[in-house]
Tab-separated table of C-alpha atoms in Angstrom:
chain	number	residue	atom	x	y	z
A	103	UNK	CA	-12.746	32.274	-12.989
A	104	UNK	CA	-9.552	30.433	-13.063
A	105	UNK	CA	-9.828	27.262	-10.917
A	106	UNK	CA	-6.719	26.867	-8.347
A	107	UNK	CA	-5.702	23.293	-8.427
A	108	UNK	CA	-3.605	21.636	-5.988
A	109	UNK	CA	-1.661	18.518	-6.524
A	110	UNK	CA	-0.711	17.511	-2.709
A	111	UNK	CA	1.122	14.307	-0.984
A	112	UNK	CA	3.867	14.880	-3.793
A	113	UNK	CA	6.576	14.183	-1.245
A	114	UNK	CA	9.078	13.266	-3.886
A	115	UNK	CA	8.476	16.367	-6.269
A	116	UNK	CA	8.138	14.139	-9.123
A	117	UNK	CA	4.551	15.046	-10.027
A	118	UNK	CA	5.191	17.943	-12.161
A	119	UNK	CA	7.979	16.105	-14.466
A	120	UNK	CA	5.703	12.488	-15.234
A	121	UNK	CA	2.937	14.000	-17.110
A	122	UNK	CA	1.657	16.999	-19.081
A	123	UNK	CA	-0.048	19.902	-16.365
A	124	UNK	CA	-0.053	22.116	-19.092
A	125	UNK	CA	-3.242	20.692	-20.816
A	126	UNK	CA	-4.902	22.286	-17.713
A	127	UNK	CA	-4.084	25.935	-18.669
A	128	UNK	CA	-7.497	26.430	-20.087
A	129	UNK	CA	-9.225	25.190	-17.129
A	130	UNK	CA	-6.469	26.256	-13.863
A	131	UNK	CA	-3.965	27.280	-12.182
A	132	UNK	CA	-2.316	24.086	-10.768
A	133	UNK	CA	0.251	23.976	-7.485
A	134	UNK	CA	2.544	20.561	-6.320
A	135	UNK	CA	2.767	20.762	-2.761
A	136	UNK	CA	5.069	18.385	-0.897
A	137	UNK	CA	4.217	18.754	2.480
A	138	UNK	CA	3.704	15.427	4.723
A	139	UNK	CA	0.349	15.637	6.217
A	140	UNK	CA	-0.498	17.693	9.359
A	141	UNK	CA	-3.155	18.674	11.825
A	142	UNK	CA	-6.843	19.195	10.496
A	143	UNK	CA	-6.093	22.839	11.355
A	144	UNK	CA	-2.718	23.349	9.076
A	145	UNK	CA	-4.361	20.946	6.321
A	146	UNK	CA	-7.376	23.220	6.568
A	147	UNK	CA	-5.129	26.527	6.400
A	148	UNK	CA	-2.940	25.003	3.592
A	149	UNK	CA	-5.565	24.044	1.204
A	150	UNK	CA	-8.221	26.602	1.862
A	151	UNK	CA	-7.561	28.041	-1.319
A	152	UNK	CA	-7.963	25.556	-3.353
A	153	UNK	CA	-11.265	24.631	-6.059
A	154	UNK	CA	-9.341	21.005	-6.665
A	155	UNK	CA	-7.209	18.881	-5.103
A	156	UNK	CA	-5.495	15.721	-5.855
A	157	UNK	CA	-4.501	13.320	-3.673
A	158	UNK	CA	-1.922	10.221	-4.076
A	159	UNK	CA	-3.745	7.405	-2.374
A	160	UNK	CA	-4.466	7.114	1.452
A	161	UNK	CA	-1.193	9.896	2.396
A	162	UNK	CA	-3.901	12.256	3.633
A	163	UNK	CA	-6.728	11.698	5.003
A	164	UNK	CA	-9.983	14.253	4.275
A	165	UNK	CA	-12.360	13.406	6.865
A	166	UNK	CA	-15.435	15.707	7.507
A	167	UNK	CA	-14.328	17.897	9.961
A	168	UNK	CA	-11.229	19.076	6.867
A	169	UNK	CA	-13.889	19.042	4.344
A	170	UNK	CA	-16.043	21.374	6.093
A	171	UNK	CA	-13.186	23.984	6.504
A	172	UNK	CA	-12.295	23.977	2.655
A	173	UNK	CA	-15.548	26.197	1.103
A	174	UNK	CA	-13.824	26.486	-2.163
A	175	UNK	CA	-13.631	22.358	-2.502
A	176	UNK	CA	-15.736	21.555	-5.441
A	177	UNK	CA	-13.299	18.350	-6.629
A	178	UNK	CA	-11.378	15.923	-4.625
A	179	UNK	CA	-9.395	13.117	-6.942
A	180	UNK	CA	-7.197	10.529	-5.576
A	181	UNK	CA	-5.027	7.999	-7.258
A	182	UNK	CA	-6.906	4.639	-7.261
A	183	UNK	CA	-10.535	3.757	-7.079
A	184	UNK	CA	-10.395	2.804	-3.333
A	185	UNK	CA	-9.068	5.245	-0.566
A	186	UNK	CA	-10.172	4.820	2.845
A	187	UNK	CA	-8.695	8.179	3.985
A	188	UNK	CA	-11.650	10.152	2.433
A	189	UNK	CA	-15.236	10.626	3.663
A	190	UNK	CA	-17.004	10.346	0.172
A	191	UNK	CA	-20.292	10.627	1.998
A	192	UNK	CA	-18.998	13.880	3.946
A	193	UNK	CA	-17.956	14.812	0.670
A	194	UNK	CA	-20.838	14.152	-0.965
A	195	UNK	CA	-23.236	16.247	1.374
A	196	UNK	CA	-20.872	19.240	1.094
A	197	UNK	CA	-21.400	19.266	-3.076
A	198	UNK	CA	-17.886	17.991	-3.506
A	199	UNK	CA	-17.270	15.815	-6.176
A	200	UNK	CA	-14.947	12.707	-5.971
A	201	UNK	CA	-13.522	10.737	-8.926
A	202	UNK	CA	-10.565	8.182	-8.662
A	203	UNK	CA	-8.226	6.683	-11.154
A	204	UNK	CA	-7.494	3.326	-12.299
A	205	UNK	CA	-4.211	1.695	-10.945
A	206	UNK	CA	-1.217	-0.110	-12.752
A	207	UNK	CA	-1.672	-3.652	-11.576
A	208	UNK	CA	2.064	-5.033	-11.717
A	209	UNK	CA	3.689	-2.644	-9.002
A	210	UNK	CA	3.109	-4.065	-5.495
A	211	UNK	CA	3.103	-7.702	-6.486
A	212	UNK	CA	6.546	-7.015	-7.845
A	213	UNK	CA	7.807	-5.320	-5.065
A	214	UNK	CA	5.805	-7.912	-2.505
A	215	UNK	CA	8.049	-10.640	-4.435
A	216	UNK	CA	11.104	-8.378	-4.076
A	217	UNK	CA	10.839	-7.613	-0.690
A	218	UNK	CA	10.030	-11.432	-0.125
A	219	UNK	CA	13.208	-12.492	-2.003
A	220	UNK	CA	15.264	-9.984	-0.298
A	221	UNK	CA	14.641	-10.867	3.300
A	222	UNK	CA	15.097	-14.794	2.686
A	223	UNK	CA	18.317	-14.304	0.783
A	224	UNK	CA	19.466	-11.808	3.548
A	225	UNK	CA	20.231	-9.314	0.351
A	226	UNK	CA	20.497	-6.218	2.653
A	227	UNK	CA	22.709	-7.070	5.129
A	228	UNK	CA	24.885	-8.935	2.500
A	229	UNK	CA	25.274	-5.374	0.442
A	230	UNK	CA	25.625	-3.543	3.323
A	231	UNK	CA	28.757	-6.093	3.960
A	232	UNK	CA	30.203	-5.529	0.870
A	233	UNK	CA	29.599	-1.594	0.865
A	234	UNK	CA	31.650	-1.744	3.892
A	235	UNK	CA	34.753	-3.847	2.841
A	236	UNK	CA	33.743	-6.959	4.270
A	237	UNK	CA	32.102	-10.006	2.539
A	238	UNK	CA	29.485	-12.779	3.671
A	239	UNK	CA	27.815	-12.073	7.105
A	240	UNK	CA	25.257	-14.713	6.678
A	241	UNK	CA	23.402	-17.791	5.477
A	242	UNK	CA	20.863	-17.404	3.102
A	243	UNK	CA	17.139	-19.296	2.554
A	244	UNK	CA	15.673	-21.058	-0.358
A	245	UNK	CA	12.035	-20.835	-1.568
A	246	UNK	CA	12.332	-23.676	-3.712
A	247	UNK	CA	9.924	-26.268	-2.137
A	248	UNK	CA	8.706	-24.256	0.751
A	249	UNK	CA	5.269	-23.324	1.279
A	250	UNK	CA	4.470	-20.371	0.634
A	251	UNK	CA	0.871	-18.745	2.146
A	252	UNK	CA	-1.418	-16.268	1.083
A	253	UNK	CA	-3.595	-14.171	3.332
A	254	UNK	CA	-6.540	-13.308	0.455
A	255	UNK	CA	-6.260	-14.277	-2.963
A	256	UNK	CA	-7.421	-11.209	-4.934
A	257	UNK	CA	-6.332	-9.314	-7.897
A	258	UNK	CA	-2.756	-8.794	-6.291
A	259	UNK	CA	-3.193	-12.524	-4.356
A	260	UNK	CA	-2.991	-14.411	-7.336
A	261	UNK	CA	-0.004	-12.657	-9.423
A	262	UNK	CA	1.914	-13.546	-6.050
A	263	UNK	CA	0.277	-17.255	-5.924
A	264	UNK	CA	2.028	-17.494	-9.770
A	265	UNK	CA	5.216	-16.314	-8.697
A	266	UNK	CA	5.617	-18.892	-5.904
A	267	UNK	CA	4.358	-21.359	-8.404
A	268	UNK	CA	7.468	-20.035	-10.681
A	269	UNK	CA	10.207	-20.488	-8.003
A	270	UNK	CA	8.625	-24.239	-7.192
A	271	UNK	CA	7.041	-23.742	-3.656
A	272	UNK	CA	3.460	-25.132	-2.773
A	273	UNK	CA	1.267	-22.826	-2.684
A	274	UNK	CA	-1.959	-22.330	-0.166
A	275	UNK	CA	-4.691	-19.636	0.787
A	276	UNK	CA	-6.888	-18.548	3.103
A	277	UNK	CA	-9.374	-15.994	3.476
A	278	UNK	CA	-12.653	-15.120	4.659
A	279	UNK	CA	-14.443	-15.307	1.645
A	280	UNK	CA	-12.347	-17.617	-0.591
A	281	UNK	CA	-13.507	-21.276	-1.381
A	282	UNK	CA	-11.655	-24.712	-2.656
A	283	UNK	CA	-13.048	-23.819	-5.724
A	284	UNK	CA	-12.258	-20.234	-5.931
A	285	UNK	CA	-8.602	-21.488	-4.586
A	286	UNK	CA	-8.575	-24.486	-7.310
A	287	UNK	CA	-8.635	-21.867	-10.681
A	288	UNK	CA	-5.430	-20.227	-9.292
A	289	UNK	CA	-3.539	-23.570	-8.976
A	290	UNK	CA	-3.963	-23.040	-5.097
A	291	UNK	CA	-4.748	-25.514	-2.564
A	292	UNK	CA	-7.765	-23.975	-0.032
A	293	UNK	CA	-6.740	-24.170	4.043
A	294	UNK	CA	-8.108	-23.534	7.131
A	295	UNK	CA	-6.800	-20.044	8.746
A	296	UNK	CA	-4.994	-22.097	11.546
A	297	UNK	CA	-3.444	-24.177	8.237
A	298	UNK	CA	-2.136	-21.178	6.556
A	299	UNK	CA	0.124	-19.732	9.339
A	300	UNK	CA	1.188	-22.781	10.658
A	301	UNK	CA	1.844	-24.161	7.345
A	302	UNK	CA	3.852	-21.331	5.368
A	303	UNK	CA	7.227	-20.949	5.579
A	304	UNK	CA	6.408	-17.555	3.529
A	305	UNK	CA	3.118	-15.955	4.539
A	306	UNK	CA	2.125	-12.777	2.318
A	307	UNK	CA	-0.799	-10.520	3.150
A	308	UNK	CA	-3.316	-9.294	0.401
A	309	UNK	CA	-6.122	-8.742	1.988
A	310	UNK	CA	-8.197	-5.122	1.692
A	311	UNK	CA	-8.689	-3.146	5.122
A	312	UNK	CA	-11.588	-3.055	7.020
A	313	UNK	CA	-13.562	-3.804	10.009
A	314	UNK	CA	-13.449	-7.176	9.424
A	315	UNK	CA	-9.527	-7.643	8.541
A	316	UNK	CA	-8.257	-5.427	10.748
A	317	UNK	CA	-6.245	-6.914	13.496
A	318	UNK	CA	-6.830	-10.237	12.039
A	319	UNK	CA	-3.172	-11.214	12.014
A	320	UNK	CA	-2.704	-11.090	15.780
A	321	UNK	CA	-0.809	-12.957	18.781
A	322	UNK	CA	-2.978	-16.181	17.717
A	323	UNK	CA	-2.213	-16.055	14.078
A	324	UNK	CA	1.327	-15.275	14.540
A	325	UNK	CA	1.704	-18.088	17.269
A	326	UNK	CA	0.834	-20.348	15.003
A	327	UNK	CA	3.628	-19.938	12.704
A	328	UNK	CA	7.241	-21.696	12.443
A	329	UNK	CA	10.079	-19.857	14.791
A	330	UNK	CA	11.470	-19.871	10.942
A	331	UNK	CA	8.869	-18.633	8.799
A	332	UNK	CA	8.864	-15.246	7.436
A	333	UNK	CA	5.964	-12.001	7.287
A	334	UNK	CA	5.179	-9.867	4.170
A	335	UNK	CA	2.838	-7.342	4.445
A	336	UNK	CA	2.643	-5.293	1.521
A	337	UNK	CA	-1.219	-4.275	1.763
A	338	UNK	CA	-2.327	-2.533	5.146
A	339	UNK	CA	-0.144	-2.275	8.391
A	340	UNK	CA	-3.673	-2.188	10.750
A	341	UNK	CA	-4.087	-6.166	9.210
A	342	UNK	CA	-1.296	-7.205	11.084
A	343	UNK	CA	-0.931	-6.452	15.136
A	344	UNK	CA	2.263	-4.450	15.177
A	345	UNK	CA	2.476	-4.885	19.086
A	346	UNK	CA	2.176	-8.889	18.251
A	347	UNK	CA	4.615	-8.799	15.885
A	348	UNK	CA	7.149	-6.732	17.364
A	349	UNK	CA	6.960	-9.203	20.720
A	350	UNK	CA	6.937	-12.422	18.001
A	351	UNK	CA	10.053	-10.720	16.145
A	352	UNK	CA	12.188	-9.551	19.552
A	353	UNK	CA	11.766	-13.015	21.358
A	354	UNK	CA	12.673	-15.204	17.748
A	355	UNK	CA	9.214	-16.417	17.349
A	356	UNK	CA	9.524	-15.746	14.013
A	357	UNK	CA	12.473	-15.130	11.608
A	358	UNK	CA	12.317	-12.294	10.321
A	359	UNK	CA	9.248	-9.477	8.889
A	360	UNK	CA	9.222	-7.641	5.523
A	361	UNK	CA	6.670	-4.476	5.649
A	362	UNK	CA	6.436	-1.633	3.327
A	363	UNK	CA	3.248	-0.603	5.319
A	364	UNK	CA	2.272	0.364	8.837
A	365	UNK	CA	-0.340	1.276	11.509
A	366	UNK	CA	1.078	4.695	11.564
A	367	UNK	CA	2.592	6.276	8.414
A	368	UNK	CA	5.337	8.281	8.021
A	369	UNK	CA	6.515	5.620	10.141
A	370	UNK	CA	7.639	7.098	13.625
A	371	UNK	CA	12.081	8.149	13.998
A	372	UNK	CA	11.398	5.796	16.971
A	373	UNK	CA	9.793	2.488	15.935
A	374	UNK	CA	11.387	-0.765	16.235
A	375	UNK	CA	10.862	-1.732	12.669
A	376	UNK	CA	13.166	0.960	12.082
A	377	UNK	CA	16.101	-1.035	14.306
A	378	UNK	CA	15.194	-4.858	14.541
A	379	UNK	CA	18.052	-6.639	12.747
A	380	UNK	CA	15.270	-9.183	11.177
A	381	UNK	CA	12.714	-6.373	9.656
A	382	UNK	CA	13.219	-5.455	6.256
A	383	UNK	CA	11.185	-2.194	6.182
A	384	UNK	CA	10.436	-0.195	3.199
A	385	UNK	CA	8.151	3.920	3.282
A	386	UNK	CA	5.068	2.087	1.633
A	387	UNK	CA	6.389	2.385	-1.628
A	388	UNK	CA	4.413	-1.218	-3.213
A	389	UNK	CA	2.371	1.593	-5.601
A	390	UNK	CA	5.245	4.302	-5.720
A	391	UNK	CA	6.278	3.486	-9.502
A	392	UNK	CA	6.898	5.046	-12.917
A	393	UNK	CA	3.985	3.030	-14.676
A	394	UNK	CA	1.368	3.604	-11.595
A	395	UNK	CA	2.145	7.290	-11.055
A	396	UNK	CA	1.804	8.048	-14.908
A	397	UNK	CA	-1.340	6.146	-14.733
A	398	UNK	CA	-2.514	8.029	-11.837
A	399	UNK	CA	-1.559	11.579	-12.499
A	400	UNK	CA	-2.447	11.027	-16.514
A	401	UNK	CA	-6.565	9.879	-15.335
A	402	UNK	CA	-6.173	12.737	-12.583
A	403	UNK	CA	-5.879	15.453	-15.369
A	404	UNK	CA	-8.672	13.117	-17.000
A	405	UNK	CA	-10.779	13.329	-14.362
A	406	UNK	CA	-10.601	17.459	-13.733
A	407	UNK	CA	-11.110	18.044	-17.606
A	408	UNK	CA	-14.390	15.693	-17.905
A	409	UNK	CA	-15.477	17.326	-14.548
A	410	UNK	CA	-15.028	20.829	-15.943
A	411	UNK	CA	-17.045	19.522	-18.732
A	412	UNK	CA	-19.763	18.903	-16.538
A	413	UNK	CA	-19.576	15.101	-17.261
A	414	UNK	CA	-17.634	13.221	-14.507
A	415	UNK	CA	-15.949	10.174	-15.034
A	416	UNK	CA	-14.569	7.617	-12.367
A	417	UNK	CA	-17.072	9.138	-9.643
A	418	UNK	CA	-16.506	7.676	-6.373
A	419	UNK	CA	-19.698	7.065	-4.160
């Protein structure tokens, strides 16, 4: 039997055009679907008919009560090796296999930096200026011997801690599980929590979701920092209290935000950070890029030809 395969979350109908589907003939039919997600109900009816589905990170989330409406679900991949919008154990119960992909490891620390240089420099409003006829609005900061902070020095932490090191700022870090030591190999000097926000005139988030992070930037943390430091959250909007930060960002507590993720995503027509003059707000694209989709769509067909093989690779749980 011909396996239907569905390649979902492709919002910007690029999918089909970055790698070779054809190499699947042999083993399926496959579909691009660009729907945003939807109820459990219109998720269920959409991808009912489906034997495989791929999925492009956390866009859609397959908890059990989906999974259990999808009988012909035997393979679930997703871009990435971490995605906290599946229920691999659900998954797991219901026989349905889940594989991942490796990631290209450049794309959101270069748009973290970008977005970072782009809201101190006051780049958008400055081209919208010029689009418009008119020429400098505004005044411009340096990073050049500011301090710049890092909330979790991982993978991602680190490229950024070498970039700030590049443009001359001091660099410092803070997480729960990082040490002096750990710190020290990067060229980072280790600080207290309290240190780190009210220390940074740049504080960047890079920190992985969960029960423990979540929240953890709130009214206390963002208190602490300079009426003229700046936010960039590149990793997980639910790290940072949105409620907190709009208040801190209305009432000039702090100078300005740069997100490209958020508590709720697509983000809602309605939210401030679509109309506060000192948010520079981008749709979550740190990942969306050439190199990482080719990676993950390129392992995804990978993944679906070693699994109708009968010898997974990449298996998640």
């Amino acid at each position: 039997m011909t396996l239907q395969i569905a390649v979902i979350d492709d919002w910007q109908g690029v999918a089909g055009d970055l790698v070779d589907w054809s190499v699947l003939a042999g083993i399926g039919q496959v579909s691009f679907l660009h729907d945003y997600p939807a109820a459990t109900e219109v998720m269920a009816a959409r991808l009912a008919g489906y034997d495989v589905i791929c999925v492009m990170r956390e866009r859609s989330t397959f908890d059990q009560a989906l999974l259990r409406q999808l009988p012909r679900l035997k393979l679930l991949v997703t871009g990435g090796m971490r995605n906290a919008a599946l229920d691999i154990k659900a998954a797991t119960a219901l026989g349905i296999q889940v594989c991942g992909t490796e990631s290209y490891k450049h794309a959101a620390p270069e748009l973290t930096w970008a977005l970072a240089m782009a809201l101190s420099r006051n780049l958008v409003s400055e081209a919208n200026s010029l689009r418009a006829g008119d020429w400098q609005v505004g005044l411009g900061n340096d990073l050049y011997g500011k301090t710049l902070g890092i909330l979790g020095l991982g993978s991602i932490g680190q490229k950024i801690a070498r970039y700030g090191q590049a443009f001359g700022m001091r660099v410092i870090a803070w997480s729960q599980n990082l040490t002096a030591e750990k710190a020290a190999e990067s060229g980072v000097e280790y600080v207290s929590k309290q240190a780190l926000f009210e220390q940074a005139d740049l504080l960047s988030v890079h920190l992985v979701l969960s029960d423990r992070s979540r929240g953890l930037v709130d009214a206390q943390a963002l208190g602490w920092m300079k009426p003229s430091a700046y936010l960039v959250n590149t990793a997980r909007g639910p790290i940072v209290d949105e409620t907190a930060l709009i208040s801190a960002l209305q009432h000039g507590r702090l100078a300005g935000a740069a997100l490209d993720v958020f508590e709720q995503e697509p983000l809602p027509a309605d939210h401030p950070f679509r109309t506060l003059a000192n948010v520079l707000a981008t749709p979550h694209v740190g990942y969306v890029s050439q190199n990482n989709y080719r990676m993950f769509y390129s392992q995804m067909i990978e993944d679906i030809q070693a699994w109708a093989a009968g010898t997974p690779i990449r298996p998640l749980g």
